[in-house]
Amino acid sequence: MDSNSVSPLPPLEAPLAMLDSEKTPPGTPNGIDMPPPPDEKRYEEDPDNAWNCCSWCEYLLIVILSTILLVGVLVLTLFWVMFYRDGFAWSESPKQQFNLHPILMIAGFVTLSGFSILIYRLCRCVKHIYVKLIHMFFHAIAIPCIALGFLSVFDSHEALQKVNFYSLHSWLGFVTMGMFVLQFVIGFFSFLVMLCCENKTYSCRSAMVPIHASLGLANFWLAIATSVTGLIEKERETVAETNVSAENKLIEHYITSAIGITLIFIGIIVTFAVRRSNAPASAKVYVTERI
């Protein structure tokens, strides 16, 4: 048989390479799921995830309602303290000094922290690095409020010779403060300092995002639970007071109940805003949160 009539066999490398390219999606060599490189477009930059009219209406509703609730709970607390608790001041009066505690704690743990969480999740009009800085700024402002709120109640208890850290409210508050400081330190180093080596720390930051987000939301709910238990504790003390009229006790009961219900609604709407999906069900999602 003539050797010239026999056609050479086609190389096997090309068909195998074609099969591999069909089975393995781009960015996942050897079929192993790998995180996208830092220069690849993120989820929120994908044009397929553009919002429709209903998404924008939902977005505006969340922003408006959460703003009203976060500011309203602080205003309602100020109204309660100023008109029914003899005001607040850092003075020789232990009662007025104690009244700084609910105002500063709700301002730091609820209002400022709530705005910080919502801004990070919902702000889409500026670069993400600016959103991170605003997120950190609101939490940084909350720190002196929390510290002064803690000192005010500690000093007032010392002046009235009351025992510190004996109730469920105080224990929850201590845990909430510790978790808040831990979250702030971890977030600062993980998502701001580590940006100095953005490409090398991408995998570490992507792994930290769901942990930081989940612990942050848990810390926010702990702050709400602490505030509600504090309102219950204060209401019990008010019922036992003999120098307060029955009418004022009833009004205070309604005010503190309104503050508690508002805190619960704030927790619900913040949780909904953080955990909602802002893309169609068919959208390709590389990461669950922005890094």
Coordinates of C-alpha atoms in Angstrom, one line a residue, residues 14-280:
A14 CA -6.8 20.8 19.4
P15 CA -10.1 18.9 19.9
L16 CA -9.4 18.3 23.6
A17 CA -8.6 22.0 24.0
M18 CA -11.9 22.9 22.3
L19 CA -13.8 20.5 24.6
D20 CA -12.1 22.0 27.7
S21 CA -13.0 25.5 26.6
E22 CA -16.6 24.5 26.1
K23 CA -17.0 22.9 29.5
T24 CA -15.0 25.3 31.5
P25 CA -16.4 28.9 31.8
P26 CA -14.0 31.8 31.5
G27 CA -12.2 32.7 34.6
T28 CA -12.3 29.1 36.0
P29 CA -9.2 27.3 34.9
N30 CA -9.3 23.4 35.1
G31 CA -13.0 23.6 36.1
I32 CA -12.2 24.9 39.6
D33 CA -14.3 27.9 40.7
M34 CA -12.0 30.8 41.2
P35 CA -12.9 34.4 42.3
P36 CA -12.8 36.9 39.4
P37 CA -9.7 39.0 39.1
P38 CA -9.8 42.4 40.7
D39 CA -9.9 44.1 37.3
E40 CA -13.0 42.2 36.2
K41 CA -16.4 44.0 36.3
R42 CA -18.2 43.7 39.6
Y43 CA -21.8 42.6 40.1
E44 CA -23.1 46.2 40.4
E45 CA -21.3 47.2 37.2
D46 CA -23.0 44.6 35.1
P47 CA -25.4 46.2 32.6
D48 CA -27.6 43.1 32.8
N49 CA -28.4 44.1 36.4
A50 CA -29.9 47.4 35.5
W51 CA -32.9 48.4 37.7
N52 CA -36.4 48.7 36.4
C53 CA -39.1 51.1 37.6
C54 CA -40.3 48.9 40.4
S55 CA -36.8 48.5 41.7
W56 CA -36.3 52.3 41.9
C57 CA -39.7 52.7 43.6
E58 CA -38.8 50.1 46.2
Y59 CA -35.4 51.8 46.6
L60 CA -36.9 55.3 47.2
L61 CA -39.5 53.8 49.6
I62 CA -36.8 52.1 51.7
V63 CA -34.7 55.3 51.8
I64 CA -37.6 57.6 52.8
L65 CA -39.1 55.3 55.3
S66 CA -35.8 54.3 57.0
T67 CA -34.8 58.0 57.2
I68 CA -38.1 58.9 58.9
L69 CA -37.8 56.0 61.4
L70 CA -34.1 56.6 62.2
V71 CA -34.5 60.3 62.8
G72 CA -37.9 59.8 64.4
V73 CA -36.8 57.4 67.1
L74 CA -34.1 59.9 68.2
V75 CA -36.6 62.8 68.2
L76 CA -39.1 60.7 70.2
T77 CA -36.4 59.8 72.7
L78 CA -35.4 63.5 73.1
F79 CA -39.1 64.4 73.6
W80 CA -39.6 61.8 76.2
V81 CA -36.4 62.8 78.2
M82 CA -37.0 66.6 78.0
F83 CA -40.7 66.7 78.8
Y84 CA -41.2 63.7 81.1
R85 CA -37.7 62.9 82.6
D86 CA -36.6 66.5 83.6
G87 CA -34.2 67.0 80.7
F88 CA -30.6 66.0 80.4
A89 CA -27.2 67.6 81.3
W90 CA -23.7 66.6 82.4
S91 CA -24.1 68.1 85.8
E92 CA -24.3 67.3 89.5
S93 CA -27.8 65.9 89.1
P94 CA -27.5 62.1 88.7
K95 CA -31.0 61.9 87.1
Q96 CA -30.2 64.5 84.4
Q97 CA -26.8 62.8 83.8
F98 CA -28.5 59.4 83.5
N99 CA -30.9 60.9 80.9
L100 CA -28.0 61.3 78.5
H101 CA -27.6 57.6 78.4
P102 CA -30.7 56.7 76.3
I103 CA -30.2 59.7 74.0
L104 CA -26.6 59.0 73.2
M105 CA -27.0 55.2 72.9
I106 CA -29.9 55.4 70.5
A107 CA -28.1 58.1 68.6
G108 CA -24.9 56.0 68.3
F109 CA -26.1 52.4 68.1
V110 CA -29.3 53.0 66.2
T111 CA -29.5 56.2 64.2
L112 CA -25.9 56.7 63.2
S113 CA -25.2 52.9 62.8
G114 CA -28.4 52.5 60.9
F115 CA -27.6 55.2 58.4
S116 CA -24.1 53.8 58.0
I117 CA -25.5 50.3 57.1
L118 CA -28.0 51.7 54.7
I119 CA -25.6 54.1 53.0
Y120 CA -23.2 51.3 52.3
R121 CA -25.9 49.0 50.9
L122 CA -28.0 51.6 49.0
C123 CA -25.7 54.4 48.0
R124 CA -25.2 54.0 44.2
C125 CA -24.4 57.5 43.1
V126 CA -20.7 57.8 44.1
K127 CA -17.6 55.6 43.8
H128 CA -17.4 52.6 46.1
I129 CA -14.3 53.8 47.9
Y130 CA -16.2 57.0 48.9
V131 CA -19.1 54.8 50.1
K132 CA -16.7 52.9 52.3
L133 CA -15.3 56.1 53.8
I134 CA -18.9 57.4 54.5
H135 CA -19.7 54.1 56.1
M136 CA -16.7 54.3 58.3
F137 CA -17.3 58.0 59.1
F138 CA -20.8 57.4 60.5
H139 CA -19.5 54.5 62.7
A140 CA -16.6 56.7 63.8
I141 CA -19.1 59.4 64.9
A142 CA -21.1 56.8 66.8
I143 CA -18.1 55.9 68.9
P144 CA -18.0 59.1 71.1
C145 CA -21.8 58.9 71.5
I146 CA -21.5 55.4 72.8
A147 CA -18.6 56.1 75.0
L148 CA -20.3 59.2 76.6
G149 CA -23.5 57.3 77.0
F150 CA -21.7 54.5 78.9
L151 CA -19.9 57.0 81.1
S152 CA -23.1 58.9 81.9
V153 CA -24.9 55.8 83.2
F154 CA -21.8 54.6 85.0
D155 CA -21.3 57.9 86.9
S156 CA -25.0 58.3 87.7
H157 CA -25.1 54.8 89.2
E158 CA -22.0 55.5 91.2
A159 CA -23.6 58.7 92.5
L160 CA -26.8 56.9 93.4
Q161 CA -24.8 53.9 94.8
K162 CA -26.5 51.5 92.4
V163 CA -24.9 48.2 91.4
N164 CA -23.5 48.2 87.8
F165 CA -23.8 45.3 85.4
Y166 CA -26.5 43.4 87.2
S167 CA -29.4 43.4 84.8
L168 CA -30.0 41.7 81.4
H169 CA -30.0 45.2 79.8
S170 CA -26.5 46.0 81.1
W171 CA -25.1 42.6 80.0
L172 CA -26.5 42.9 76.5
G173 CA -25.1 46.5 76.4
F174 CA -21.6 45.3 77.3
V175 CA -21.7 42.6 74.6
T176 CA -23.0 45.0 72.0
M177 CA -20.3 47.5 72.8
G178 CA -17.6 44.9 72.6
M179 CA -18.9 43.5 69.2
F180 CA -19.2 47.1 67.9
V181 CA -15.5 47.9 68.6
L182 CA -14.4 44.5 67.2
Q183 CA -16.4 45.1 64.0
F184 CA -15.0 48.6 63.6
V185 CA -11.4 47.5 64.0
I186 CA -11.8 44.4 61.7
G187 CA -13.6 46.5 59.0
F188 CA -11.1 49.3 59.1
F189 CA -8.1 47.0 58.5
S190 CA -9.8 44.5 56.2
F191 CA -11.5 46.9 53.8
L192 CA -9.5 50.1 54.0
V193 CA -5.9 49.3 55.1
M194 CA -5.7 46.2 53.0
L195 CA -6.6 48.2 49.9
C196 CA -2.9 49.2 49.8
C197 CA -2.4 45.7 48.2
E198 CA -5.7 45.4 46.4
N199 CA -4.9 42.6 44.0
K200 CA -3.1 40.4 46.6
T201 CA -5.8 40.8 49.3
Y202 CA -8.8 40.4 47.0
S203 CA -9.5 36.8 48.1
C204 CA -9.1 37.6 51.8
R205 CA -11.4 40.6 51.5
S206 CA -14.0 38.7 49.5
A207 CA -14.0 36.0 52.3
M208 CA -14.4 38.6 55.0
V209 CA -17.4 40.4 53.3
P210 CA -20.2 38.0 54.3
I211 CA -18.7 37.6 57.8
H212 CA -18.5 41.3 58.4
A213 CA -22.0 41.9 57.0
S214 CA -23.6 39.2 59.0
L215 CA -21.9 40.2 62.3
G216 CA -22.7 43.9 61.6
L217 CA -26.4 43.1 61.2
A218 CA -26.3 40.9 64.3
N219 CA -24.7 43.7 66.2
F220 CA -27.4 46.1 65.1
W221 CA -30.2 43.8 66.3
L222 CA -28.3 43.4 69.6
A223 CA -28.4 47.2 70.0
I224 CA -32.1 47.2 69.3
A225 CA -32.7 44.4 71.9
T226 CA -30.5 46.2 74.4
S227 CA -32.5 49.4 73.9
V228 CA -35.9 47.6 74.3
T229 CA -34.8 45.9 77.5
G230 CA -33.6 49.3 78.8
L231 CA -37.0 50.8 78.1
I232 CA -38.7 48.0 79.9
E233 CA -36.3 48.4 82.9
K234 CA -36.9 52.1 83.0
E235 CA -40.7 51.7 82.8
R236 CA -40.6 49.4 85.8
E237 CA -38.8 52.0 87.7
T238 CA -41.3 54.6 86.7
V239 CA -44.2 52.6 87.9
A240 CA -42.6 52.4 91.3
E241 CA -42.0 56.1 91.6
T242 CA -44.3 57.9 94.0
N243 CA -43.7 61.5 92.9
V244 CA -45.1 61.0 89.4
S245 CA -48.8 61.4 88.7
A246 CA -50.7 58.5 87.2
E247 CA -51.5 60.5 84.1
N248 CA -47.8 61.2 83.4
K249 CA -47.0 57.5 84.0
L250 CA -49.6 56.5 81.4
I251 CA -48.2 59.0 78.9
E252 CA -44.7 57.8 79.5
H253 CA -45.9 54.2 79.0
Y254 CA -47.3 55.2 75.6
I255 CA -44.1 57.1 74.6
T256 CA -41.7 54.3 75.6
S257 CA -43.9 51.7 73.8
A258 CA -43.8 53.9 70.7
I259 CA -40.0 54.0 70.9
G260 CA -39.8 50.3 71.3
I261 CA -42.1 49.6 68.3
T262 CA -40.2 52.1 66.2
L263 CA -36.9 50.3 67.1
I264 CA -38.4 47.0 65.9
F265 CA -39.5 48.5 62.6
I266 CA -36.1 50.0 62.1
G267 CA -34.5 46.5 62.6
I268 CA -36.9 45.0 60.1
I269 CA -36.4 47.6 57.3
V270 CA -32.6 47.7 57.7
T271 CA -32.5 43.9 57.5
F272 CA -34.7 44.0 54.4
A273 CA -32.5 46.6 52.8
V274 CA -29.3 44.7 53.5
R275 CA -30.6 41.2 52.5
R276 CA -32.7 42.2 49.5
S277 CA -31.6 41.2 46.0
N278 CA -31.1 44.1 43.7
A279 CA -30.8 42.1 40.5
P280 CA -33.0 39.8 38.3

